[in-house]
Amino acid sequence: MNSKYTLLVCDGASCKTTHKANLAAGFKKVIAEKKLGEFVSVVKTGCFGICGQGPIVKVLPDDLLYVSVKQTDIEEIVEEHIKNGNVVKRLLYTDPFTQEPVEKQKGKKIYQKQFRIALRNCGLINPEDITEYIAVRGYEALASVLADKTPIEVVELMKKSKLRGRGGGGFPTGLKWEFTAKQPGNEKYVICNADEGDPGAFMDRSVLEGDPHSVLEAMAIAGYAIGASQGYIYVRAEYPLAIHRLNIAMEQAREYGFLGKNIFSSGFDFDIDIRLGAGAFVCGEETALIHSMEGQRGEPTKKPPFPSVSGFRKKPTSVNNVETFANIPAIVLNGADWFASIGTENSKGTKVFALAGKINNIGLVEVPMGTTLREIIYDIGGGMVNNKEFKAVQSGGPSGGVIPKEHLDTPIDYESLKQIGSMMGSGGLIVLDEDDDIVQLAKFYLDFTQDESCGKCTPCRIGTKRMYEILDRLTKLEGSPDDLDILEDLAVNIKNSALCGLGQSAPNPVLSTMEYFKDEYEAYAYRKVKHTYSIITDKCIGCTKCARVCPVECISGSVKVPHVIDESLCIACGACYTACPVNAIEKP
Amino acid sequence: MKINSRSELVELRKSLSNKITLRESGATTDDTIEILIGMATCGIASGAKDTYNELITVIEDLNLTNVKVISVGCLGYCYMEPTVQVCIPGEEPLLYGKITKDKAFELIEKVIVERVYLSDNLLIRSFDKAGASNE
Amino acid sequence: MVNIKINGIRIQVPDHTTVLEAAKKVGVHIPTLCHLKLDDFGIVNKVSSCRVCVVEEIGKPSLIPSCSALVYEGMNIRTDSVKALNARRNNLELLLSNHPFDCLTCAKNLQCELQSLANELHITEIHAKGEKMFYPIDKSSNAIVKDPNKCVMCRRCETMCNEVQTVGVLSAINRGFGVVVAPAFNIDLADSSCTYCGQCVAVCPTAALIARSDIQKVWRALANERRHVVVQVAPAVRVAIGEMFGMAPGTISTGKVVTALRRLGFDAVFDTNFGADLTIIEEANELVHRIQHGGVLPMLTSCCPAWVKFFEHQFPDMLDIPSTCKSPQIMLGAIIKSYYLKNLDILPRRLKVVSIMPCVAKKAEGARPELSKDELNNVDYVLSTRELGYMIKEAGIDFANLEESEFDNLLGESTGAAAIFGTTGGVIEAATRTAYEMITGESLGNVDFKQLRGLEGIREATVKIGSLDLKIGIAHGLGNARKLLESIKAGTSHFHAIEIMACPGGCIGGGGQPYHHGNQEILKKRQDAIYAIDKSLPRRKSHENEMVLKLYDEYLGAPYGEKAHDLLHTCYTPGERI
């Protein structure tokens, strides 16, 4: 026992709450008892990202992982490994592919739930220094397609990779490029859609701020493939840092000759300009985006014609999303087969999600398509805050829907989400727990869409407003059971007949919540929602604290006798709930 | 400096490879220590800019000439912002979260000078990624 | 040709046919609202915004708008599926849920396309009621009243204002439920560069855009015994007003209009065509003067008040090229208030001139301060063709069966040259007839300059007049006018004279005419009638109008002379583009 050991003990919120374990303290105690303090130090760490096997202990310098470590395993690990230098084999991390216990991690990866392609350089390189991007093989994808591939071959490569648009619709990128490439004429455009507008979504911003060059490089590759020499990035003005970094990146790329005339002496010219969006949600829709770029009102138009036929300035235009672009250099460098080997049958590669809500590890995650929601929420997200009961997850923002508990094990891809009434959308995931009110959630989204509707078509302009009004009535207990039928009719009609994708998907938050949580709607419609506080008689100790704080004096009862709230007078202020020392008050 | 061909680009990249191996595995040929700090909008909103300035000040005060602070994008650990990655030659790069301005001194003193871990702030990288250095 | 199926019926139709057109061919009716298509005038509103015409395409999750969706080989459409029917009814209900229910007192009652649609789909209940839009009504202008609360966002007005007329005043503003069509920043129409051409009014399916009503003012004047109220009727009115009384489009009802106006109590009934002949004399003289004295060319006609307002705002640096002639209605007004007045024993302010015009802009023209003398406007009240129709109905006159009568003399005399002022190409043809004889001194045998007629937006022709090749340009629709003006500005075209009318088709398609509801055949019938009137008249050159000659002889002196300038010419004011 010569070397000094370090034990990295998982102290993530997930492990702490789900296993109620304080392993670090346990180790310290045992180590102190065995008087091994000078040979080993215990360090608490954040989540390892394999919470399903938590809690985790990593031993340095031996570089191995113990998984599912319980309080009762501490003694054995300290005695065997630290004192005697023997590995505790039964607790070793098992490689999921070989099913072999892994004795030394070095050179071997722990199978992580997250796999980053689009975000591969975010946090690793300085986005304002092009040499750092070059150091991670930046612009080599562009150099290689210009040297080795014809534009048609680039399109074929994209088709083979089966990459699909990450902006929400999931249209195959290769096909989009092919349509645009096949159009006659020399004037074509590449547009990067960076008008990220879903509430709570920020994956595109992270890419632009952390790795702007990969987007520029991909746009140049797209330009080569479709025959365009000009690209535009339509980015919302609310992203000043992203714009700043894009400008620096473009300037540096021009300096190195990655943008401009005769790139890599290939004869190919390509340059990029920025167009700022003024903050309308609808401008994320490609036809509206193009109108906005042309100086018109940001309104969608009927498709066909698609932008690939008649887009910016009525010329063939390929509009692709930031995250889609961010994947492309990696696909070119690693090959279409590599990319197509990740994900599910029809949805290849990875997807970035913005994980938010009642979850421990809020953050930006990137997972292979086909990962289940359970893995995202419990393994990566570290589980529910305070171990509350999971209720649903809202995916796809205002265009998506809720996914309830019974679908937690659905592998996420474009089709599966659609099938359960939600949508991939741009990738927002908001986790709801038992305390969250589903109808209020639907109301929040409809409030958003009716305000952000461009107002062009009838169903979206007036229909979403009427839907919001009904939800507002319901939640104020002023609705009626008839309202539920009207709400559903409206939702179905808007979905069927609105002009653009945003309008057609605007009712999704209502349709999916009505499907899975109809009872909550009915409770509001029949006005069965309790909205007064009450006292749980069994728990009440008769301390009188609640009665003393009640501002409307509706709590009565004698000392040491359970109290009662007069529900007809209660104003639901919550003062009693806060005052009660024994949790004897029930919330509405 | 205009790059005119793929081979020129590859040459340039090879000359820069030190930077990335240090950050990915700790392999390097010199003694430069790098502190990467997440300076995307989210990080800045959580105080990364103050941390950045403080780190620079502390490094200057302690005259640590081989330590560089580099601003990078977001790592995705929203719940632990501001996040930094400490890359010490020969060691596995480690992530630390919640490195606010008043944690900056402690980070440098403990992790870089004393070479111990900053226990409460340690984060484990919980993802794999598409390779950059594999050719 | 492509093969498609509609409601199970197979049909072969040409490429680029819309589903709506294809359905019509197999006798399938699909209701529409925002749809507007006048191919021969180059007008199409393709926003597909109302979603009232949606149909189901088998195999597609979303319904498609039949008015703009094009057919393709193998397309399979159901216009009668429950899904489509529900959507149409629901969307119409939504539109109605945000519409003021003042149909009984609405200017468009029984003329409203939304109302007809509600009837067609038999809407008896609105399920999703809620908040309605509340915007103030814009009554700022002398011509157009805009009530945003009745706007259904069909965007037809916007298409007319921006694409056809290129005036660029109307566009959608705000977002979500608060979206409405208005000038930028929702400023008043009167503060905008609106030309009051009234094409927005002509196509608005509801009463969101209507012409200002001046009927009550005219009734009041007629009721006042101390007033001497005379009326004049524009050339395009007589070929359209019959439509309001169930008569076929293109019916010529000149004599009936005169009888009706007398019955309504007007003290004298004059013909704006007299003013038109007068205009030709002045304009032809001005043109010849400009040609012979090296004046500014081309000379542009100035009969159309919307066109006048358009160039004042859009081409303020080119105000020297339009003719300085007042329009026929104003010329006649000026003559009535001078020449006619002097034989009446009344105070000048008690003489009131009412014009019946196919136009909305004429209302604003009547109120222009420079078109007055001694602080009395040349014309006091301007009524549209529609308003005259309403007055006739209100008075219980059986218009269709009315006997015919003649205009009062001498301001009721006119030639065929004046009649054709009512359609595109007419003014310049009339001027050419007169200029020819003025320049050559010869009598013109065939007066039909067919090369000047037609419906193409921009037409060019060269007319040989003696040794002179008179180069003529014609534009109708302000968008076409803009193109011509820009080519002049750029120096790429060289004309002697250009005729411009703001409305598609000229005055026959004016904003004050009975609503055509998107049926372009009506406009063509009116045009045919205009030329039929010309052909039927014994005199077809303005300078052969004996009463006009008499007027010069007795009162005005030389054409284009001093008195004529004082009474019959005007000046222009540069405006801004807002």
Tab-separated table of N, CA and C in Angstrom, chain C residues 44-158:
chain	number	residue	atom	x	y	z
C	44	VAL	N	-54.688	38.483	-59.215
C	44	VAL	CA	-54.980	37.251	-58.494
C	44	VAL	C	-54.556	37.406	-57.042
C	45	ASN	N	-55.470	37.030	-56.154
C	45	ASN	CA	-55.174	37.077	-54.727
C	45	ASN	C	-54.929	35.643	-54.295
C	46	LYS	N	-53.653	35.321	-54.054
C	46	LYS	CA	-53.337	33.912	-53.836
C	46	LYS	C	-52.862	33.623	-52.425
C	47	VAL	N	-53.372	34.363	-51.456
C	47	VAL	CA	-52.862	34.176	-50.094
C	47	VAL	C	-53.364	32.897	-49.424
C	48	SER	N	-54.477	32.371	-49.885
C	48	SER	CA	-55.052	31.151	-49.281
C	48	SER	C	-55.214	31.292	-47.776
C	49	SER	N	-55.710	32.418	-47.337
C	49	SER	CA	-55.696	32.674	-45.892
C	49	SER	C	-56.999	32.326	-45.179
C	50	CYS	N	-58.135	32.338	-45.891
C	50	CYS	CA	-59.401	32.193	-45.156
C	50	CYS	C	-59.675	30.749	-44.757
C	51	ARG	N	-59.131	29.809	-45.513
C	51	ARG	CA	-59.295	28.369	-45.279
C	51	ARG	C	-60.760	27.939	-45.350
C	52	VAL	N	-61.544	28.668	-46.136
C	52	VAL	CA	-62.945	28.303	-46.310
C	52	VAL	C	-63.094	27.335	-47.482
C	53	CYS	N	-62.110	27.316	-48.385
C	53	CYS	CA	-62.221	26.465	-49.572
C	53	CYS	C	-61.421	25.182	-49.419
C	54	VAL	N	-61.036	24.828	-48.196
C	54	VAL	CA	-60.180	23.643	-48.038
C	54	VAL	C	-60.919	22.369	-48.444
C	55	VAL	N	-60.152	21.479	-49.040
C	55	VAL	CA	-60.697	20.183	-49.443
C	55	VAL	C	-59.712	19.102	-49.002
C	56	GLU	N	-60.186	17.876	-49.019
C	56	GLU	CA	-59.322	16.781	-48.578
C	56	GLU	C	-58.629	16.144	-49.778
C	57	GLU	N	-57.324	16.053	-49.651
C	57	GLU	CA	-56.598	15.289	-50.660
C	57	GLU	C	-56.324	13.935	-50.048
C	58	ILE	N	-56.866	12.897	-50.693
C	58	ILE	CA	-56.776	11.563	-50.096
C	58	ILE	C	-55.304	11.197	-49.901
C	59	GLY	N	-54.997	10.792	-48.678
C	59	GLY	CA	-53.628	10.385	-48.376
C	59	GLY	C	-52.778	11.468	-47.748
C	60	LYS	N	-53.322	12.695	-47.664
C	60	LYS	CA	-52.558	13.776	-47.040
C	60	LYS	C	-53.200	14.117	-45.696
C	61	PRO	N	-52.390	14.317	-44.664
C	61	PRO	CA	-52.975	14.589	-43.353
C	61	PRO	C	-53.681	15.950	-43.277
C	62	SER	N	-53.121	16.948	-43.966
C	62	SER	CA	-53.707	18.287	-43.867
C	62	SER	C	-54.594	18.573	-45.069
C	63	LEU	N	-55.615	19.369	-44.828
C	63	LEU	CA	-56.488	19.794	-45.918
C	63	LEU	C	-55.747	20.817	-46.772
C	64	ILE	N	-56.152	20.930	-48.041
C	64	ILE	CA	-55.458	21.879	-48.915
C	64	ILE	C	-56.434	22.938	-49.425
C	65	PRO	N	-55.944	24.158	-49.661
C	65	PRO	CA	-56.821	25.210	-50.168
C	65	PRO	C	-57.077	25.006	-51.661
C	66	SER	N	-58.327	24.753	-52.050
C	66	SER	CA	-58.608	24.412	-53.442
C	66	SER	C	-58.378	25.597	-54.380
C	67	CYS	N	-58.452	26.823	-53.847
C	67	CYS	CA	-58.327	27.991	-54.720
C	67	CYS	C	-56.911	28.163	-55.238
C	68	SER	N	-55.922	27.635	-54.511
C	68	SER	CA	-54.548	27.844	-54.963
C	68	SER	C	-53.779	26.556	-55.196
C	69	ALA	N	-54.291	25.432	-54.713
C	69	ALA	CA	-53.567	24.177	-54.924
C	69	ALA	C	-53.709	23.759	-56.380
C	70	LEU	N	-52.589	23.433	-56.995
C	70	LEU	CA	-52.618	23.039	-58.400
C	70	LEU	C	-52.753	21.527	-58.529
C	71	VAL	N	-53.400	21.108	-59.605
C	71	VAL	CA	-53.603	19.672	-59.829
C	71	VAL	C	-52.293	19.029	-60.258
C	72	TYR	N	-52.198	17.734	-60.035
C	72	TYR	CA	-51.081	16.965	-60.594
C	72	TYR	C	-51.598	15.568	-60.907
C	73	GLU	N	-50.852	14.872	-61.721
C	73	GLU	CA	-51.283	13.562	-62.201
C	73	GLU	C	-51.616	12.641	-61.022
C	74	GLY	N	-52.782	12.067	-61.070
C	74	GLY	CA	-53.162	11.083	-60.063
C	74	GLY	C	-53.764	11.673	-58.793
C	75	MET	N	-53.936	12.989	-58.759
C	75	MET	CA	-54.465	13.631	-57.550
C	75	MET	C	-55.892	13.115	-57.283
C	76	ASN	N	-56.167	12.865	-56.005
C	76	ASN	CA	-57.485	12.345	-55.639
C	76	ASN	C	-58.082	13.251	-54.568
C	77	ILE	N	-59.147	13.946	-54.936
C	77	ILE	CA	-59.709	14.983	-54.063
C	77	ILE	C	-61.113	14.615	-53.600
C	78	ARG	N	-61.394	14.891	-52.325
C	78	ARG	CA	-62.786	14.830	-51.862
C	78	ARG	C	-63.127	16.219	-51.356
C	79	THR	N	-64.126	16.814	-51.971
C	79	THR	CA	-64.529	18.148	-51.494
C	79	THR	C	-65.635	18.002	-50.460
C	80	ASP	N	-66.175	16.779	-50.351
C	80	ASP	CA	-67.369	16.599	-49.527
C	80	ASP	C	-67.141	15.701	-48.326
C	81	SER	N	-65.862	15.478	-47.952
C	81	SER	CA	-65.632	14.626	-46.782
C	81	SER	C	-66.016	15.385	-45.516
C	82	VAL	N	-66.352	14.642	-44.501
C	82	VAL	CA	-66.760	15.285	-43.244
C	82	VAL	C	-65.628	16.147	-42.701
C	83	LYS	N	-64.421	15.658	-42.885
C	83	LYS	CA	-63.251	16.408	-42.403
C	83	LYS	C	-63.198	17.798	-43.068
C	84	ALA	N	-63.414	17.818	-44.382
C	84	ALA	CA	-63.364	19.098	-45.097
C	84	ALA	C	-64.559	19.975	-44.728
C	85	LEU	N	-65.735	19.361	-44.688
C	85	LEU	CA	-66.934	20.145	-44.376
C	85	LEU	C	-66.829	20.758	-42.982
C	86	ASN	N	-66.361	19.942	-42.024
C	86	ASN	CA	-66.206	20.458	-40.664
C	86	ASN	C	-65.259	21.639	-40.623
C	87	ALA	N	-64.152	21.506	-41.344
C	87	ALA	CA	-63.152	22.568	-41.307
C	87	ALA	C	-63.718	23.850	-41.903
C	88	ARG	N	-64.424	23.719	-43.024
C	88	ARG	CA	-64.979	24.918	-43.651
C	88	ARG	C	-65.958	25.617	-42.727
C	89	ARG	N	-66.851	24.814	-42.134
C	89	ARG	CA	-67.861	25.411	-41.265
C	89	ARG	C	-67.193	26.037	-40.048
C	90	ASN	N	-66.236	25.287	-39.490
C	90	ASN	CA	-65.556	25.786	-38.306
C	90	ASN	C	-64.815	27.095	-38.600
C	91	ASN	N	-64.148	27.158	-39.732
C	91	ASN	CA	-63.403	28.384	-40.058
C	91	ASN	C	-64.345	29.552	-40.306
C	92	LEU	N	-65.472	29.266	-40.942
C	92	LEU	CA	-66.435	30.346	-41.158
C	92	LEU	C	-67.011	30.803	-39.822
C	93	GLU	N	-67.303	29.840	-38.959
C	93	GLU	CA	-67.789	30.215	-37.622
C	93	GLU	C	-66.775	31.092	-36.898
C	94	LEU	N	-65.506	30.744	-37.045
C	94	LEU	CA	-64.465	31.534	-36.381
C	94	LEU	C	-64.473	32.961	-36.914
C	95	LEU	N	-64.581	33.108	-38.231
C	95	LEU	CA	-64.611	34.451	-38.809
C	95	LEU	C	-65.813	35.217	-38.274
C	96	LEU	N	-66.956	34.514	-38.202
C	96	LEU	CA	-68.164	35.186	-37.718
C	96	LEU	C	-68.046	35.532	-36.235
C	97	SER	N	-67.317	34.681	-35.497
C	97	SER	CA	-67.190	34.921	-34.052
C	97	SER	C	-66.437	36.207	-33.769
C	98	ASN	N	-65.705	36.682	-34.777
C	98	ASN	CA	-64.951	37.924	-34.597
C	98	ASN	C	-65.508	39.016	-35.507
C	99	HIS	N	-66.802	38.952	-35.770
C	99	HIS	CA	-67.392	39.937	-36.700
C	99	HIS	C	-68.534	40.665	-36.004
C	100	PRO	N	-68.609	41.983	-36.196
C	100	PRO	CA	-69.710	42.710	-35.555
C	100	PRO	C	-71.031	42.297	-36.219
C	101	PHE	N	-72.003	41.961	-35.435
C	101	PHE	CA	-73.285	41.543	-36.024
C	101	PHE	C	-74.199	42.735	-36.251
C	102	ASP	N	-73.778	43.664	-37.098
C	102	ASP	CA	-74.653	44.809	-37.377
C	102	ASP	C	-75.129	44.756	-38.821
C	103	CYS	N	-75.366	43.521	-39.288
C	103	CYS	CA	-75.721	43.325	-40.704
C	103	CYS	C	-76.902	44.194	-41.141
C	104	LEU	N	-77.869	44.372	-40.264
C	104	LEU	CA	-79.081	45.101	-40.669
C	104	LEU	C	-78.782	46.536	-41.076
C	105	THR	N	-77.774	47.115	-40.464
C	105	THR	CA	-77.470	48.518	-40.776
C	105	THR	C	-76.104	48.651	-41.441
C	106	CYS	N	-75.627	47.545	-41.986
C	106	CYS	CA	-74.296	47.572	-42.583
C	106	CYS	C	-74.389	48.040	-44.028
C	107	ALA	N	-73.374	48.791	-44.448
C	107	ALA	CA	-73.351	49.313	-45.815
C	107	ALA	C	-73.340	48.192	-46.848
C	108	LYS	N	-72.880	47.028	-46.455
C	108	LYS	CA	-72.797	45.936	-47.411
C	108	LYS	C	-73.925	44.915	-47.236
C	109	ASN	N	-74.948	45.257	-46.476
C	109	ASN	CA	-76.045	44.314	-46.252
C	109	ASN	C	-76.565	43.785	-47.586
C	110	LEU	N	-76.604	42.476	-47.701
C	110	LEU	CA	-77.008	41.755	-48.920
C	110	LEU	C	-76.003	41.894	-50.072
C	111	GLN	N	-74.902	42.587	-49.832
C	111	GLN	CA	-73.835	42.661	-50.826
C	111	GLN	C	-72.576	42.017	-50.254
C	112	CYS	N	-72.709	41.485	-49.043
C	112	CYS	CA	-71.543	41.033	-48.291
C	112	CYS	C	-71.262	39.568	-48.598
C	113	GLU	N	-70.023	39.271	-48.954
C	113	GLU	CA	-69.684	37.897	-49.308
C	113	GLU	C	-69.615	36.998	-48.080
C	114	LEU	N	-69.297	37.584	-46.937
C	114	LEU	CA	-69.264	36.804	-45.697
C	114	LEU	C	-70.687	36.392	-45.314
C	115	GLN	N	-71.585	37.342	-45.482
C	115	GLN	CA	-72.995	37.096	-45.185
C	115	GLN	C	-73.555	35.998	-46.107
C	116	SER	N	-73.255	36.106	-47.401
C	116	SER	CA	-73.751	35.084	-48.335
C	116	SER	C	-73.200	33.722	-47.974
C	117	LEU	N	-71.924	33.713	-47.559
C	117	LEU	CA	-71.288	32.453	-47.217
C	117	LEU	C	-71.952	31.832	-45.983
C	118	ALA	N	-72.258	32.679	-45.012
C	118	ALA	CA	-72.913	32.187	-43.803
C	118	ALA	C	-74.261	31.590	-44.167
C	119	ASN	N	-74.907	32.216	-45.138
C	119	ASN	CA	-76.181	31.702	-45.609
C	119	ASN	C	-75.982	30.385	-46.359
C	120	GLU	N	-74.977	30.372	-47.215
C	120	GLU	CA	-74.705	29.184	-48.023
C	120	GLU	C	-74.402	27.966	-47.148
C	121	LEU	N	-73.608	28.182	-46.114
C	121	LEU	CA	-73.254	27.065	-45.225
C	121	LEU	C	-74.253	26.907	-44.080
C	122	HIS	N	-75.269	27.714	-44.123
C	122	HIS	CA	-76.352	27.665	-43.143
C	122	HIS	C	-75.836	27.670	-41.697
C	123	ILE	N	-75.098	28.709	-41.383
C	123	ILE	CA	-74.579	28.842	-40.021
C	123	ILE	C	-75.683	29.458	-39.151
C	124	THR	N	-76.104	28.717	-38.144
C	124	THR	CA	-77.160	29.254	-37.286
C	124	THR	C	-76.687	29.437	-35.852
C	125	GLU	N	-75.474	28.959	-35.603
C	125	GLU	CA	-74.972	29.084	-34.239
C	125	GLU	C	-73.455	29.193	-34.289
C	126	ILE	N	-72.918	30.026	-33.417
C	126	ILE	CA	-71.466	30.113	-33.340
C	126	ILE	C	-71.045	29.444	-32.046
C	127	HIS	N	-70.276	28.369	-32.184
C	127	HIS	CA	-69.952	27.584	-30.991
C	127	HIS	C	-68.866	28.223	-30.144
C	128	ALA	N	-67.798	28.668	-30.794
C	128	ALA	CA	-66.699	29.239	-30.008
C	128	ALA	C	-66.791	30.761	-30.026
C	129	LYS	N	-67.575	31.278	-29.121
C	129	LYS	CA	-67.686	32.738	-29.038
C	129	LYS	C	-66.532	33.271	-28.204
C	130	GLY	N	-66.272	34.551	-28.354
C	130	GLY	CA	-65.209	35.128	-27.533
C	130	GLY	C	-65.034	36.594	-27.853
C	131	GLU	N	-63.873	37.073	-27.439
C	131	GLU	CA	-63.568	38.489	-27.635
C	131	GLU	C	-63.603	38.853	-29.122
C	132	LYS	N	-64.031	40.073	-29.407
C	132	LYS	CA	-63.986	40.566	-30.787
C	132	LYS	C	-62.970	41.689	-30.882
C	133	MET	N	-62.476	41.866	-32.090
C	133	MET	CA	-61.523	42.965	-32.308
C	133	MET	C	-62.187	44.290	-32.033
C	134	PHE	N	-61.453	45.224	-31.534
C	134	PHE	CA	-62.032	46.545	-31.358
C	134	PHE	C	-61.043	47.611	-31.794
C	135	TYR	N	-61.251	48.092	-32.984
C	135	TYR	CA	-60.415	49.163	-33.507
C	135	TYR	C	-61.309	50.353	-33.840
C	136	PRO	N	-60.796	51.573	-33.713
C	136	PRO	CA	-61.588	52.721	-34.137
C	136	PRO	C	-61.796	52.707	-35.647
C	137	ILE	N	-62.908	53.246	-36.085
C	137	ILE	CA	-63.205	53.317	-37.515
C	137	ILE	C	-62.497	54.537	-38.096
C	138	ASP	N	-61.809	54.335	-39.209
C	138	ASP	CA	-61.057	55.444	-39.813
C	138	ASP	C	-61.945	56.175	-40.818
C	139	LYS	N	-62.388	57.370	-40.416
C	139	LYS	CA	-63.217	58.179	-41.315
C	139	LYS	C	-62.454	59.421	-41.737
C	140	SER	N	-61.120	59.330	-41.676
C	140	SER	CA	-60.311	60.533	-41.877
C	140	SER	C	-60.348	61.073	-43.301
C	141	SER	N	-60.585	60.204	-44.269
C	141	SER	CA	-60.480	60.680	-45.648
C	141	SER	C	-61.835	61.104	-46.186
C	142	ASN	N	-61.803	61.766	-47.340
C	142	ASN	CA	-63.041	62.203	-47.965
C	142	ASN	C	-63.628	61.132	-48.861
C	143	ALA	N	-62.968	59.980	-48.936
C	143	ALA	CA	-63.395	59.006	-49.919
C	143	ALA	C	-63.689	57.627	-49.335
C	144	ILE	N	-62.807	57.158	-48.440
C	144	ILE	CA	-62.887	55.757	-48.008
C	144	ILE	C	-63.066	55.677	-46.497
C	145	VAL	N	-63.956	54.794	-46.073
C	145	VAL	CA	-64.138	54.543	-44.639
C	145	VAL	C	-63.609	53.138	-44.367
C	146	LYS	N	-62.731	53.048	-43.374
C	146	LYS	CA	-62.109	51.758	-43.067
C	146	LYS	C	-62.557	51.298	-41.688
C	147	ASP	N	-63.236	50.173	-41.636
C	147	ASP	CA	-63.684	49.616	-40.357
C	147	ASP	C	-62.958	48.295	-40.124
C	148	PRO	N	-61.830	48.344	-39.417
C	148	PRO	CA	-60.997	47.140	-39.253
C	148	PRO	C	-61.755	45.995	-38.576
C	149	ASN	N	-62.778	46.333	-37.824
C	149	ASN	CA	-63.494	45.287	-37.101
C	149	ASN	C	-64.249	44.350	-38.035
C	150	LYS	N	-64.420	44.781	-39.282
C	150	LYS	CA	-65.119	43.928	-40.245
C	150	LYS	C	-64.144	43.216	-41.183
C	151	CYS	N	-62.870	43.414	-40.914
C	151	CYS	CA	-61.845	42.819	-41.776
C	151	CYS	C	-61.761	41.314	-41.514
C	152	VAL	N	-61.788	40.515	-42.578
C	152	VAL	CA	-61.644	39.065	-42.431
C	152	VAL	C	-60.266	38.591	-42.892
C	153	MET	N	-59.371	39.528	-43.096
C	153	MET	CA	-57.989	39.216	-43.482
C	153	MET	C	-57.903	38.396	-44.771
C	154	CYS	N	-58.770	38.709	-45.722
C	154	CYS	CA	-58.696	38.019	-47.007
C	154	CYS	C	-57.526	38.557	-47.820
C	155	ARG	N	-57.097	39.763	-47.469
C	155	ARG	CA	-55.933	40.400	-48.088
C	155	ARG	C	-56.149	40.805	-49.539
C	156	ARG	N	-57.412	40.780	-50.008
C	156	ARG	CA	-57.640	41.212	-51.383
C	156	ARG	C	-57.223	42.678	-51.547
C	157	CYS	N	-57.580	43.500	-50.567
C	157	CYS	CA	-57.260	44.929	-50.656
C	157	CYS	C	-55.757	45.136	-50.732
C	158	GLU	N	-55.050	44.289	-49.954
C	158	GLU	CA	-53.597	44.405	-49.931
C	158	GLU	C	-53.007	44.040	-51.301
